[in-house]
PDB file of C-alpha atoms in Angstrom:
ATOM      1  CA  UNK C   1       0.000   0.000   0.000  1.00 44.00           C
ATOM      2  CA  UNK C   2       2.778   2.608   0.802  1.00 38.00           C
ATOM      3  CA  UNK C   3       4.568   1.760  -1.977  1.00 40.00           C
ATOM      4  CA  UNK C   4       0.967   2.224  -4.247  1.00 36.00           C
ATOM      5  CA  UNK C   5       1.372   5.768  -2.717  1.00 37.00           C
ATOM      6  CA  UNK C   6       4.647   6.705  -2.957  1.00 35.00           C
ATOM      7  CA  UNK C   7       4.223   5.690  -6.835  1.00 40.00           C
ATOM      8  CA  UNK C   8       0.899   7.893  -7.329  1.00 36.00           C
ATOM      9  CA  UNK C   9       2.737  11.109  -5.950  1.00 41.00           C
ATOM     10  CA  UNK C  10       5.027  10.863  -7.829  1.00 42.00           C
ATOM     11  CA  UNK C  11       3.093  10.270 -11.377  1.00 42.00           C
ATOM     12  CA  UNK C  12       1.086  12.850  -9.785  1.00 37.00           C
ATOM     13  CA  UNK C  13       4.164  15.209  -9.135  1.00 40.00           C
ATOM     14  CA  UNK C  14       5.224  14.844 -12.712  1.00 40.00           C
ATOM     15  CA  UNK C  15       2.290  15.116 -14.578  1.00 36.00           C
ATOM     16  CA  UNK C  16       1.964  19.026 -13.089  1.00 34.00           C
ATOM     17  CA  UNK C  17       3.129  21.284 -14.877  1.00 42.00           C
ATOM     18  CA  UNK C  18       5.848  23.628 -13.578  1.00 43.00           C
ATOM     19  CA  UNK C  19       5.307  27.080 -12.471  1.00 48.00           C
ATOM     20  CA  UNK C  20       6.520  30.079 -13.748  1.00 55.00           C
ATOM     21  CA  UNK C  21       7.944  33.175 -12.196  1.00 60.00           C
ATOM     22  CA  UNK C  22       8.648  36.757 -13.856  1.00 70.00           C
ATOM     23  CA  UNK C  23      12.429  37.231 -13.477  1.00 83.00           C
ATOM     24  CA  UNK C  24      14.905  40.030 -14.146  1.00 89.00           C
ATOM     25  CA  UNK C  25      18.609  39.476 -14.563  1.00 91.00           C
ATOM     26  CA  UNK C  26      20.544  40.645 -12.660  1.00 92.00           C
ATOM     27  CA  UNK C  27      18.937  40.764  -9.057  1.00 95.00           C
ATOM     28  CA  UNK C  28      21.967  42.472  -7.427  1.00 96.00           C
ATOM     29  CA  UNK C  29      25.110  44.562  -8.326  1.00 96.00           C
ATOM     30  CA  UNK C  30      27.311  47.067  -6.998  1.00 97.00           C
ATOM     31  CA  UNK C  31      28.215  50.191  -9.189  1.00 96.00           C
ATOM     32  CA  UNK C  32      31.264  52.428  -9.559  1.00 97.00           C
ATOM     33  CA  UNK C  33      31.133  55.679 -10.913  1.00 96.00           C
ATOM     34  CA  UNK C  34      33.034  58.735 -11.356  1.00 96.00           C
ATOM     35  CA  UNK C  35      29.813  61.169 -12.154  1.00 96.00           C
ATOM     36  CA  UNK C  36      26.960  62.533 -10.504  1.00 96.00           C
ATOM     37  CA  UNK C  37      25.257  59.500 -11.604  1.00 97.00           C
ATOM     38  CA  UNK C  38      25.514  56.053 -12.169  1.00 97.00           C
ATOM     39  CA  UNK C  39      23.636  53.529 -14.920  1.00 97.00           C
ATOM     40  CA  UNK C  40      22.828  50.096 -14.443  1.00 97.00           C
ATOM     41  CA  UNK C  41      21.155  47.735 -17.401  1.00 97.00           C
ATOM     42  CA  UNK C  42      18.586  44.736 -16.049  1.00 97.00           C
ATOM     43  CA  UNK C  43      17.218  42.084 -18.544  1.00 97.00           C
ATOM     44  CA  UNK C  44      13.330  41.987 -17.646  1.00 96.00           C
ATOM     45  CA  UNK C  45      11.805  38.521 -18.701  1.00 94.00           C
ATOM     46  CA  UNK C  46       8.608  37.127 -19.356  1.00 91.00           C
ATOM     47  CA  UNK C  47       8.132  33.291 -19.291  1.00 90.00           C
ATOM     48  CA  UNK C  48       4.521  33.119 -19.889  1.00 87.00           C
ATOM     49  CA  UNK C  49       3.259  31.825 -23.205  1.00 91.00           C
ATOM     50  CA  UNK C  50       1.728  35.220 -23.609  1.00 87.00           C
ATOM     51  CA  UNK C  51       2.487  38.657 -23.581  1.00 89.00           C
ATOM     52  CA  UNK C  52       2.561  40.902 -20.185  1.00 89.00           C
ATOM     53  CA  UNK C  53       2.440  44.554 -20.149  1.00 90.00           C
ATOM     54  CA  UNK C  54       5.935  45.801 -17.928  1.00 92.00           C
ATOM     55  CA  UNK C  55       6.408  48.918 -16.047  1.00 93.00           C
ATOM     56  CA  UNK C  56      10.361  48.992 -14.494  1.00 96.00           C
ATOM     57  CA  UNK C  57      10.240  51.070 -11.353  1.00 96.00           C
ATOM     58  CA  UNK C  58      13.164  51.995  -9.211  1.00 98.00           C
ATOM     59  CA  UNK C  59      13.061  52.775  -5.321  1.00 97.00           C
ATOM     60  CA  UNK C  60      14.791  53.708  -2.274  1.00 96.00           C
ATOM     61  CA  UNK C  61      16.099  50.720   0.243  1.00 93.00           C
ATOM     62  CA  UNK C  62      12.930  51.442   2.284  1.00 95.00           C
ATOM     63  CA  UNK C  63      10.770  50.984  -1.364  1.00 95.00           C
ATOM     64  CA  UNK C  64      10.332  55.056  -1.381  1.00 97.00           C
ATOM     65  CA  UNK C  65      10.036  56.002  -5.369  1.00 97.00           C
ATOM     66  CA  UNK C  66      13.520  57.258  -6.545  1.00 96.00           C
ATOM     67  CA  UNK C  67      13.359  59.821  -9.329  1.00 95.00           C
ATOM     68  CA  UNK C  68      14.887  57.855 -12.343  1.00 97.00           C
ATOM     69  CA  UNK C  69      15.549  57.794 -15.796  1.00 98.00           C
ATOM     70  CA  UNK C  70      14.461  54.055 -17.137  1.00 98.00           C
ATOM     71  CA  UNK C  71      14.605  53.762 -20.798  1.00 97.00           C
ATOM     72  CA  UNK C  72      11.585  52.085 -21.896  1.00 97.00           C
ATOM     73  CA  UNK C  73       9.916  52.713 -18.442  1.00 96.00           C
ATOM     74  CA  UNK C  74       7.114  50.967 -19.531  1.00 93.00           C
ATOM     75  CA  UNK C  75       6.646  48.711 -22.780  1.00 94.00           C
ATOM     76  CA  UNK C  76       4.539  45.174 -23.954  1.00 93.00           C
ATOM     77  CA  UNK C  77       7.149  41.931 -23.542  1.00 93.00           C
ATOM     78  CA  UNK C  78       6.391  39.184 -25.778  1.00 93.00           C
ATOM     79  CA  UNK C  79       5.802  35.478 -24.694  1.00 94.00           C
ATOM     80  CA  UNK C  80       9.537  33.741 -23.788  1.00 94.00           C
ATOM     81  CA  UNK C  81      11.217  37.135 -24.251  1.00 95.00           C
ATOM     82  CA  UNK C  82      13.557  39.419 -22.368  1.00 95.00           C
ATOM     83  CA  UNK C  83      14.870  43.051 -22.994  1.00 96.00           C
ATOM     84  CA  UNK C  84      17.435  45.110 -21.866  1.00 97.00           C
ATOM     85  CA  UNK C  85      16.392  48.386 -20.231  1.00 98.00           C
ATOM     86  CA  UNK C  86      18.879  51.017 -18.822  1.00 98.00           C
ATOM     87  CA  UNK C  87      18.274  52.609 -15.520  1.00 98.00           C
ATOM     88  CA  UNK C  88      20.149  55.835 -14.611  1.00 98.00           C
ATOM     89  CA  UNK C  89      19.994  56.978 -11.271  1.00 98.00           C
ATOM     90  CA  UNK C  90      21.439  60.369  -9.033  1.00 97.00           C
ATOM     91  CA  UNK C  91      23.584  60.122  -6.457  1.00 97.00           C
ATOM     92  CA  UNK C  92      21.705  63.465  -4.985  1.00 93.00           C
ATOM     93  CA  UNK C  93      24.822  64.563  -2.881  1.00 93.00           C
ATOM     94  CA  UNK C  94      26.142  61.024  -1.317  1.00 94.00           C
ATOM     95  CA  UNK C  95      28.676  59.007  -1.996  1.00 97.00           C
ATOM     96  CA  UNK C  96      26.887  55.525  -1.798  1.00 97.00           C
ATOM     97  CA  UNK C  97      23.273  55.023  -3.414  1.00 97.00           C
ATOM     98  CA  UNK C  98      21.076  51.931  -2.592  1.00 97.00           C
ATOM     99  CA  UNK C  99      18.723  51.429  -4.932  1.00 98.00           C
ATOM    100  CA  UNK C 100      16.367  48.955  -5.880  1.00 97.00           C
ATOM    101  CA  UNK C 101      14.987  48.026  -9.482  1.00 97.00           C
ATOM    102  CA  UNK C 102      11.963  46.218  -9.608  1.00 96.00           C
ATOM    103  CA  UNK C 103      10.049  44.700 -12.910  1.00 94.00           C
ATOM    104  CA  UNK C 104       6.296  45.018 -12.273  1.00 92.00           C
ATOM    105  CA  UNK C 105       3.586  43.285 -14.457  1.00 87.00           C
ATOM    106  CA  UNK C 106      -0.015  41.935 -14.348  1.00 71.00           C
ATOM    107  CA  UNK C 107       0.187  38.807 -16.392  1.00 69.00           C
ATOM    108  CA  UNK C 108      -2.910  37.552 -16.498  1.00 69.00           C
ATOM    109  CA  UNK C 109      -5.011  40.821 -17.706  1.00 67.00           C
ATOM    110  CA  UNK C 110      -7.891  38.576 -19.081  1.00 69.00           C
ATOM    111  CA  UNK C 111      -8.307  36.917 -16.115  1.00 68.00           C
ATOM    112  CA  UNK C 112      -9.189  39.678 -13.613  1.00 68.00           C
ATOM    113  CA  UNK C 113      -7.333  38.739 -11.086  1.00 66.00           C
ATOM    114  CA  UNK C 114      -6.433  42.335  -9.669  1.00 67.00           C
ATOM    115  CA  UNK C 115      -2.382  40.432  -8.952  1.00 70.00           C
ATOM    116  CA  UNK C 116       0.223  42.379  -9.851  1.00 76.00           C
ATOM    117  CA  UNK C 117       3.693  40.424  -9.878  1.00 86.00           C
ATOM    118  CA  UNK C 118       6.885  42.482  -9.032  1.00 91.00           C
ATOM    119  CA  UNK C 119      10.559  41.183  -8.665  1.00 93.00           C
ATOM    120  CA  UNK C 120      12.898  43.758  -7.197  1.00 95.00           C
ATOM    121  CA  UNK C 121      16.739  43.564  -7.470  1.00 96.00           C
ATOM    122  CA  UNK C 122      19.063  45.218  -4.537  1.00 97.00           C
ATOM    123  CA  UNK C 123      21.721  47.508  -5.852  1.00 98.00           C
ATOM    124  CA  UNK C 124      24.654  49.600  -3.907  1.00 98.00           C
ATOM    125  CA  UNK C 125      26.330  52.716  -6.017  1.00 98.00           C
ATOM    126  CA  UNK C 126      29.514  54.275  -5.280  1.00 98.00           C
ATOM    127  CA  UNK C 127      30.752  57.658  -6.073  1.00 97.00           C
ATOM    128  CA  UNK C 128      34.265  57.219  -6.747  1.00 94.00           C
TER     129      UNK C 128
END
């Protein structure tokens, strides 16, 4: 009988399917610069079978909006595809910046849900 069991979970485990995640590449860095500003470049992906709608925000350590150039801020990401966007940021006065980048998306419009996924990557500048 516990063998029976064992072998239903696991035709059971492999006959669902696996679940996907919105991702962003990559989720941490540190920064040098010599400027009043620094730039980082994150690889927002979608791994849905259809296409999201993607808004790149960038915030404080404490998730406070950060005033931010993000070039595309906001843009349509096809099924199975990654971009690159560039994210430049001030260093408004200091000498170390922590910043984080997050990739936000609802990816199941049709569906009503009212979920919005965000991933967030952690980020330290430093004004050289």
């Amino acid at each position: 009988m516990l063998r029976f069991a064992l072998m239903f979970g696991a035709a059971l485990a492999a006959s669902t399917p696996s679940a996907f995640s919105q991702s962003m590449s990559p989720m941490r860095g540190v920064v040098r610069s010599y400027t009043d500003s620094f730039a980082i470049r994150v690889y927002p992906q979608n791994p849905y079978n259809h296409r999201i709608d993607v808004a790149v925000r960038v915030y404080d350590a404490e998730f406070r909006p950060v005033n931010a150039r993000v070039t595309p801020q906001t843009f349509t990401l096809g099924a199975k595809q990654s971009r690159s966007v560039v994210v430049v940021v001030n260093f408004d006065g200091n000498r170390e910046r922590r910043v984080r980048i997050c990739t936000e998306s609802n990816p199941f419009p049709e569906a009503h849900l009212g979920m919005k996924a965000q991933i967030c990557g952690k980020f330290i500048a430093h004004r050289l």
